[in-house]
Coordinates of C-alpha atoms in Angstrom, one line a residue:
X240 CA 125.5 20.9 113.9
X241 CA 122.4 22.0 116.0
X242 CA 123.1 23.5 119.1
X243 CA 121.2 21.5 121.9
X244 CA 118.7 23.2 124.3
X245 CA 119.8 23.0 128.2
X246 CA 117.9 20.8 130.6
X247 CA 116.6 21.8 133.8
X248 CA 115.2 19.6 136.7
X249 CA 111.6 20.7 136.9
X250 CA 108.9 19.6 140.1
X251 CA 105.4 21.1 140.5
X252 CA 104.4 22.1 144.0
X253 CA 101.2 23.1 143.0
X254 CA 98.9 20.5 145.2
X255 CA 98.0 23.2 147.5
X256 CA 96.5 24.9 145.1
X257 CA 94.3 22.1 143.6
X258 CA 90.8 21.8 144.5
X259 CA 90.8 17.8 144.7
X260 CA 88.5 16.0 147.1
X261 CA 87.0 19.6 148.6
X262 CA 83.4 20.0 148.0
X263 CA 80.9 22.9 148.2
X264 CA 78.3 22.0 150.6
X265 CA 76.9 25.8 151.5
X266 CA 79.5 26.1 153.9
X267 CA 80.5 29.4 155.4
X268 CA 83.8 31.4 154.9
X269 CA 84.0 31.3 158.9
X270 CA 85.8 28.2 158.5
X271 CA 88.8 29.3 156.0
X272 CA 89.3 32.4 158.6
X273 CA 89.6 29.8 161.9
X274 CA 92.0 27.3 159.9
X275 CA 94.3 31.1 159.1
X276 CA 94.3 32.4 162.8
X277 CA 94.9 28.6 164.3
X278 CA 97.7 28.4 161.9
X279 CA 99.3 31.9 161.8
X280 CA 98.4 32.3 165.7
X281 CA 100.8 28.9 166.5
X282 CA 103.1 31.0 164.5
X283 CA 103.3 34.3 166.3
X284 CA 103.1 32.6 169.9
X285 CA 106.1 31.2 169.3
X286 CA 108.2 34.5 167.8
X287 CA 106.4 36.2 170.8
X288 CA 108.7 35.4 173.4
X289 CA 111.6 36.7 171.6
X290 CA 110.0 40.2 170.5
X291 CA 108.5 41.0 174.0
X292 CA 109.4 38.4 176.5
X293 CA 108.2 40.5 179.6
X294 CA 104.5 40.8 178.3
X295 CA 102.1 38.4 178.9
X296 CA 99.9 37.5 176.0
X297 CA 96.1 37.6 176.3
X298 CA 92.6 37.4 174.5
X299 CA 90.6 40.0 173.7
X300 CA 88.1 39.0 176.5
X301 CA 90.6 38.8 179.0
X302 CA 91.9 42.5 178.2
X303 CA 91.5 45.0 181.9
X304 CA 92.3 48.5 181.4
X305 CA 96.0 49.7 182.0
X306 CA 97.2 46.5 181.7
X307 CA 99.8 46.1 179.3
X308 CA 100.0 42.9 177.1
X309 CA 100.0 41.1 173.8
X310 CA 97.3 40.0 171.9
X311 CA 97.2 37.9 168.7
X312 CA 93.8 38.6 166.3
X313 CA 92.5 38.6 162.5
X314 CA 92.5 42.4 161.1
X315 CA 89.3 43.6 160.0
X316 CA 89.7 47.5 158.1
X317 CA 86.3 49.5 158.8
X318 CA 86.4 51.3 155.7
X319 CA 83.4 53.8 154.8
X320 CA 84.4 54.0 151.1
X321 CA 84.1 50.2 150.5
X322 CA 81.2 49.1 147.9
X323 CA 78.8 47.0 149.7
X324 CA 76.4 45.0 147.9
X325 CA 73.0 46.4 149.7
X326 CA 74.0 49.8 148.8
X327 CA 73.2 48.6 145.3
X328 CA 69.6 48.0 146.4
X329 CA 69.1 50.4 149.3
X330 CA 66.7 53.6 147.9
X331 CA 68.5 56.5 149.2
X332 CA 72.0 55.9 147.5
X333 CA 75.3 56.6 149.5
X334 CA 75.6 59.9 150.4
X335 CA 79.6 59.5 150.6
X336 CA 80.9 59.7 147.3
X337 CA 83.7 57.0 146.0
X338 CA 87.2 58.3 145.6
X339 CA 89.3 57.4 142.2
X340 CA 87.2 54.5 141.3
X341 CA 90.5 52.0 141.5
X342 CA 91.2 52.9 145.4
X343 CA 88.5 52.6 148.1
X344 CA 90.8 54.4 150.9
X345 CA 89.4 57.3 153.5
X346 CA 91.4 59.1 156.2
X347 CA 88.5 57.5 158.8
X348 CA 89.3 54.0 158.2
X349 CA 90.1 52.4 161.5
X350 CA 91.3 48.5 162.4
X351 CA 89.7 46.4 164.5
X352 CA 91.5 43.3 165.8
X353 CA 89.7 40.0 166.5
X354 CA 89.6 36.6 167.7
X355 CA 87.0 33.9 169.2
X356 CA 86.8 35.7 171.9
X357 CA 85.7 39.2 170.9
X358 CA 86.6 41.9 169.0
X359 CA 88.7 45.4 169.8
X360 CA 89.0 48.6 168.3
X361 CA 93.1 49.8 167.2
X362 CA 94.5 53.1 167.6
X363 CA 97.9 54.5 168.4
X364 CA 101.0 53.2 166.8
X365 CA 99.1 51.3 164.0
X366 CA 98.7 52.9 160.5
X367 CA 95.3 52.0 158.8
X368 CA 96.8 52.4 155.0
X369 CA 99.4 49.7 155.5
X370 CA 96.8 47.0 156.2
X371 CA 94.1 44.8 155.2
X372 CA 91.4 43.1 156.6
X373 CA 92.6 39.2 156.9
X374 CA 95.6 39.2 158.4
X375 CA 96.8 37.8 161.0
X376 CA 99.3 40.1 163.5
X377 CA 100.4 40.4 167.2
X378 CA 100.0 44.0 168.6
X379 CA 101.2 45.1 172.3
X380 CA 99.6 47.9 173.9
X381 CA 96.7 48.5 176.7
X382 CA 92.8 49.3 176.8
X383 CA 92.4 52.7 177.2
X384 CA 90.1 54.1 179.0
X385 CA 87.6 54.7 175.9
X386 CA 87.7 51.1 175.6
X387 CA 90.1 50.4 172.6
X388 CA 93.4 49.2 172.7
X389 CA 96.1 51.6 172.1
X390 CA 99.1 49.8 170.3
X391 CA 102.5 50.4 171.2
X392 CA 104.5 48.3 168.4
X393 CA 103.0 45.3 165.9
X394 CA 104.5 42.1 165.1
X395 CA 104.0 40.2 161.9
X396 CA 105.1 36.7 160.9
X397 CA 108.1 37.6 158.9
X398 CA 109.9 36.0 155.9
X399 CA 108.7 32.2 156.1
X400 CA 112.3 29.9 156.6
X401 CA 113.5 29.3 153.2
X402 CA 115.4 26.4 151.6
X403 CA 118.8 26.6 150.8
X404 CA 119.7 27.8 147.4
X405 CA 121.7 25.8 145.4
X406 CA 125.0 26.4 144.8
X407 CA 126.0 28.8 142.2
X408 CA 127.0 26.5 139.1
X409 CA 128.7 27.9 135.9
X410 CA 125.7 27.6 133.9
X411 CA 123.6 30.3 132.8
X412 CA 119.9 29.1 132.4
X413 CA 117.2 31.4 131.9
X414 CA 113.4 31.3 132.9
X415 CA 111.3 33.6 131.0
X416 CA 108.3 35.1 132.3
X417 CA 105.2 36.3 130.1
X418 CA 101.7 37.7 131.0
X419 CA 99.3 39.6 129.8
X420 CA 99.2 38.0 126.4
X421 CA 95.6 39.2 125.5
X422 CA 95.3 37.1 122.2
X423 CA 91.8 38.3 120.7
X424 CA 91.8 41.6 122.3
X425 CA 92.1 45.3 120.6
X426 CA 95.7 45.4 121.7
X427 CA 97.1 42.3 121.1
X428 CA 99.6 42.4 118.1
X429 CA 100.2 38.7 116.7
X430 CA 103.3 39.4 115.3
X431 CA 105.2 41.3 118.3
X432 CA 104.1 37.7 119.8
X433 CA 105.2 35.7 117.1
X434 CA 108.9 37.7 117.4
X435 CA 108.9 36.6 121.1
X436 CA 108.5 32.8 120.4
X437 CA 110.5 33.1 117.2
X438 CA 113.4 34.8 119.8
X439 CA 113.0 32.1 122.6
X440 CA 112.6 29.1 120.3
X441 CA 116.2 30.1 118.8
X442 CA 114.8 31.1 114.9
X443 CA 115.8 34.9 115.4
X444 CA 119.0 35.8 114.7
X445 CA 122.5 34.7 114.2
X446 CA 124.3 31.9 115.6
X447 CA 125.5 34.2 119.0
X448 CA 121.4 34.7 119.5
X449 CA 120.5 31.3 119.4
X450 CA 123.2 30.0 121.6
X451 CA 121.6 32.2 124.4
X452 CA 118.1 30.8 123.0
X453 CA 119.4 27.2 123.8
X454 CA 119.8 28.6 127.5
X455 CA 116.5 29.0 127.8
X456 CA 114.7 26.1 130.2
X457 CA 111.6 27.0 130.9
X458 CA 108.5 29.8 129.7
X459 CA 105.9 30.9 132.2
X460 CA 102.7 32.5 130.7
X461 CA 101.1 34.0 134.1
X462 CA 97.8 34.9 133.4
X463 CA 95.5 36.7 130.7
X464 CA 96.4 34.6 127.9
X465 CA 93.1 35.3 125.9
X466 CA 90.1 37.8 125.6
X467 CA 86.8 36.8 124.7
X468 CA 85.0 39.6 123.2
X469 CA 82.7 41.3 126.0
X470 CA 80.3 41.6 123.4
X471 CA 79.6 37.7 123.5
X472 CA 79.5 37.3 126.8
X473 CA 76.1 39.3 127.8
X474 CA 74.5 36.5 128.8
X475 CA 71.7 35.8 126.2
X476 CA 71.6 33.0 123.7
X477 CA 74.7 32.3 121.5
X478 CA 74.3 32.0 118.0
X479 CA 77.0 29.5 116.1
X480 CA 78.6 32.0 114.8
X481 CA 79.4 33.5 118.3
X482 CA 80.7 30.2 119.3
X483 CA 83.1 30.6 116.6
X484 CA 84.3 33.4 117.6
X485 CA 84.4 32.9 121.2
X486 CA 86.5 30.1 120.5
X487 CA 88.8 32.1 117.9
X488 CA 91.5 33.4 120.0
X489 CA 92.0 30.2 122.2
X490 CA 92.7 28.3 118.8
X491 CA 95.1 31.1 117.8
X492 CA 96.9 30.8 121.3
X493 CA 96.9 27.0 120.8
X494 CA 98.4 27.8 117.2
X495 CA 101.4 30.3 119.1
X496 CA 102.1 28.3 122.1
X497 CA 102.4 24.3 120.0
X498 CA 105.5 26.5 118.4
X499 CA 107.1 26.9 122.0
X500 CA 105.8 23.3 122.6
X501 CA 107.6 21.5 120.7
X502 CA 111.1 23.1 121.2
X503 CA 111.0 23.7 125.6
X504 CA 108.5 23.0 128.6
X505 CA 106.3 25.7 129.2
X506 CA 103.9 26.3 131.9
X507 CA 100.6 28.2 131.8
X508 CA 98.4 29.5 134.2
X509 CA 95.0 31.2 134.1
X510 CA 94.3 35.0 134.8
X511 CA 90.9 36.8 135.4
X512 CA 90.1 37.1 131.7
X513 CA 90.7 33.5 130.6
X514 CA 87.5 30.6 130.6
X515 CA 88.7 29.4 134.0
X516 CA 87.0 29.6 137.3
X517 CA 86.6 33.0 138.7
X518 CA 87.6 32.5 142.7
X519 CA 91.1 31.9 143.8
X520 CA 92.9 29.5 143.4
X521 CA 91.9 29.3 139.7
X522 CA 92.4 25.7 138.1
X523 CA 94.4 24.9 135.3
X524 CA 92.7 25.2 132.1
X525 CA 91.3 22.2 130.5
X526 CA 93.9 20.6 128.3
X527 CA 91.3 19.9 125.9
X528 CA 91.1 24.1 124.8
X529 CA 94.6 23.2 123.8
X530 CA 94.8 20.4 121.2
X531 CA 97.7 21.0 119.5
X532 CA 100.3 22.4 122.7
X533 CA 98.8 19.4 124.6
X534 CA 100.2 16.8 122.5
X535 CA 103.5 17.5 123.6
X536 CA 105.2 16.3 126.9
X537 CA 106.7 19.4 127.5
X538 CA 103.4 21.4 128.0
X539 CA 101.8 21.9 131.2
X540 CA 98.5 23.8 132.4
X541 CA 98.8 24.7 136.0
X542 CA 97.0 26.6 138.7
X543 CA 97.0 29.9 139.6
X544 CA 98.7 30.4 141.8
X545 CA 101.8 28.4 140.6
X546 CA 104.4 27.2 142.8
X547 CA 107.5 25.1 141.2
X548 CA 111.0 24.4 141.5
X549 CA 113.4 24.5 138.8
X550 CA 117.2 23.0 139.7
X551 CA 115.9 23.6 143.3
X552 CA 115.1 27.2 142.8
X553 CA 111.7 27.5 144.3
X554 CA 109.4 30.2 142.2
X555 CA 106.2 31.4 143.2
X556 CA 103.5 33.5 141.4
X557 CA 100.4 34.4 140.8
X558 CA 98.4 36.0 137.8
X559 CA 97.9 39.6 139.8
X560 CA 95.0 39.5 141.7
X561 CA 96.0 39.2 144.8
X562 CA 98.2 42.6 144.8
X563 CA 95.6 44.1 142.8
X564 CA 93.6 44.2 145.1
X565 CA 95.8 45.0 147.5
X566 CA 96.0 48.2 145.8
X567 CA 92.6 48.9 145.8
X568 CA 92.5 48.5 150.3
X569 CA 95.6 49.4 151.3
X570 CA 98.7 52.4 149.9
X571 CA 102.1 51.4 149.5
X572 CA 104.8 53.0 147.0
X573 CA 105.0 50.4 144.6
X574 CA 103.3 47.1 143.6
X575 CA 106.7 45.4 144.7
X576 CA 105.9 46.8 148.4
X577 CA 102.7 44.9 148.2
X578 CA 104.1 41.9 147.1
X579 CA 107.1 42.3 150.1
X580 CA 103.8 42.6 152.4
X581 CA 102.3 39.5 151.3
X582 CA 105.3 37.6 151.8
X583 CA 106.1 39.2 155.6
X584 CA 102.8 38.2 156.4
X585 CA 103.0 34.9 155.2
X586 CA 99.5 35.1 153.3
X587 CA 99.0 35.3 149.3
X588 CA 96.2 36.7 149.1
X589 CA 94.8 38.1 152.9
X590 CA 91.7 39.9 151.2
X591 CA 90.2 36.6 149.9
X592 CA 87.4 36.1 151.1
X593 CA 86.8 39.5 151.9
X594 CA 87.2 41.4 148.8
X595 CA 88.5 38.7 146.5
X596 CA 87.0 35.2 145.4
X597 CA 88.2 32.3 146.5
X598 CA 87.1 29.0 147.4
X599 CA 85.6 28.1 150.7
X600 CA 87.9 25.6 152.5
X601 CA 86.7 24.7 155.5
X602 CA 90.1 22.4 157.0
X603 CA 93.1 24.9 155.4
X604 CA 94.0 28.0 154.0
X605 CA 96.0 27.3 150.5
X606 CA 97.0 31.1 150.9
X607 CA 99.3 30.5 153.7
X608 CA 103.0 30.8 152.8
X609 CA 104.8 27.9 154.8
X610 CA 108.2 27.9 152.5
X611 CA 109.6 31.1 151.0
X612 CA 110.3 31.1 147.4
X613 CA 113.9 32.5 145.9
X614 CA 111.8 34.5 143.2
X615 CA 108.2 35.8 143.7
X616 CA 106.3 37.2 140.1
X617 CA 103.1 38.6 139.5
X618 CA 101.6 38.7 136.2
X619 CA 99.4 41.1 134.5
X620 CA 101.0 44.7 136.0
X621 CA 101.5 48.1 134.1
X622 CA 104.9 47.8 134.1
X623 CA 108.1 45.3 134.9
X624 CA 109.9 46.0 138.1
X625 CA 111.9 43.9 140.4
X626 CA 114.2 44.0 143.6
X627 CA 116.1 41.7 145.9
X628 CA 114.2 41.6 149.6
X629 CA 116.0 39.5 152.5
X630 CA 114.7 38.8 155.4
X631 CA 115.7 38.2 159.2
X632 CA 117.5 35.1 158.8
X633 CA 119.2 35.4 155.7
X634 CA 116.4 34.7 153.3
X635 CA 116.7 36.3 149.7
X636 CA 113.7 36.6 147.4
X637 CA 113.7 38.3 144.1
X638 CA 110.3 40.3 143.5
X639 CA 108.9 40.7 139.9
X640 CA 106.1 42.3 138.5
X641 CA 105.3 41.2 135.2
X642 CA 103.8 43.7 132.6
X643 CA 101.1 43.0 130.4
X644 CA 102.9 41.9 127.1
X645 CA 99.7 43.1 125.0
X646 CA 100.5 46.5 125.8
X647 CA 104.1 47.0 126.5
X648 CA 105.7 44.2 124.4
X649 CA 108.1 43.3 127.5
X650 CA 108.7 40.0 128.7
X651 CA 111.1 39.0 131.6
X652 CA 114.3 37.1 131.6
X653 CA 115.3 35.7 134.7
X654 CA 119.3 33.8 135.3
X655 CA 118.8 30.5 137.5
X656 CA 122.7 31.1 138.2
X657 CA 122.3 33.9 139.9
X658 CA 117.9 35.3 140.0
X659 CA 119.2 38.3 138.2
X660 CA 116.8 39.3 135.7
X661 CA 116.3 41.9 132.9
X662 CA 113.5 43.0 130.6
X663 CA 112.6 41.4 127.2
X664 CA 111.4 44.4 124.8
X665 CA 109.8 43.4 121.7
X666 CA 108.5 46.7 120.4
X667 CA 107.0 47.5 117.3
X668 CA 106.8 50.8 115.4
X669 CA 104.8 50.2 112.2

């Protein structure tokens, strides 16, 4: 008698990230900043009375020297090492040498707060390395004689409200998170991926292992599914054999994914190396790329960022661009801290559109986090890391850095019953 696979209710919440009727008419990016400021300011104004009840709220234009007040606005971080397009064209190369190439921070960086009325330089009790351009905050302080605003305290929006965690059922149900398969790259090992597939589809191991595999209800691939050889993508006209070589990794991926789709539901998200649009939110990969797996109704091509619910447990995830970009322009002890900040700022990608490509939305900012997820994952990281963070209203969020599978051979397994998770390692010493 065969073992039956456990079932699970799935709801997709990707609508916010779909670029539907929005069109590009040459519009500027200021609209997305206005939408963000408007949304966040309304929210922060409602929090200020509980935070600093006895201080007036001003705009930048209304500041008076020595008068203590609260101002709300968007932060801009002035960074002298930030690469500028114009520097590439200027005759004299920039005199300032670049620090370690992956990070552009400098001890002279400073923050400016701006709203519609003006902008003011911040000094005092605010630490530039923790912040990036694009966050909306409330600051308490007073204007100093030198014309800058002396900050005494900073308030960010805090974790958004969270839907109630479903009552713990006695049943284990698992979700597998994988990222960075990079099929077609030199680091990708087809045998390793095949082992992963056999494990989650229940074709490996004894009856006990099969019973365990039958409790897997969902697989999510978070970006960088394939890697197309760079020498082909050099902007020159392609020969016919190059076209074949370009589609090879995608064909191989389709064969592998259809083995999973035959047995259980799977979501795929595009990442920076996939054949999708570059700017966030990345739109779902077209199903015609996957003739084999898309013939199964278990196969879903999703956006990046990706939001969904499984048995009323809410997941939110990205393929890693938002956190990797924060890592270039700010400082934290680990990637999980960057993830926690995005939740506390209630914004998935604060550096978009400043240093992270994004679509120029005019009416809304899709990266605003309205509802707090129970599980927040980020793909294509160097190693598996996880912890639980708590909000002031009892919110609990499981943060997960999903490592690149092609380099580490590690996938992540999460139990829906109690959002506990562990690494699944497929290392091969050949």
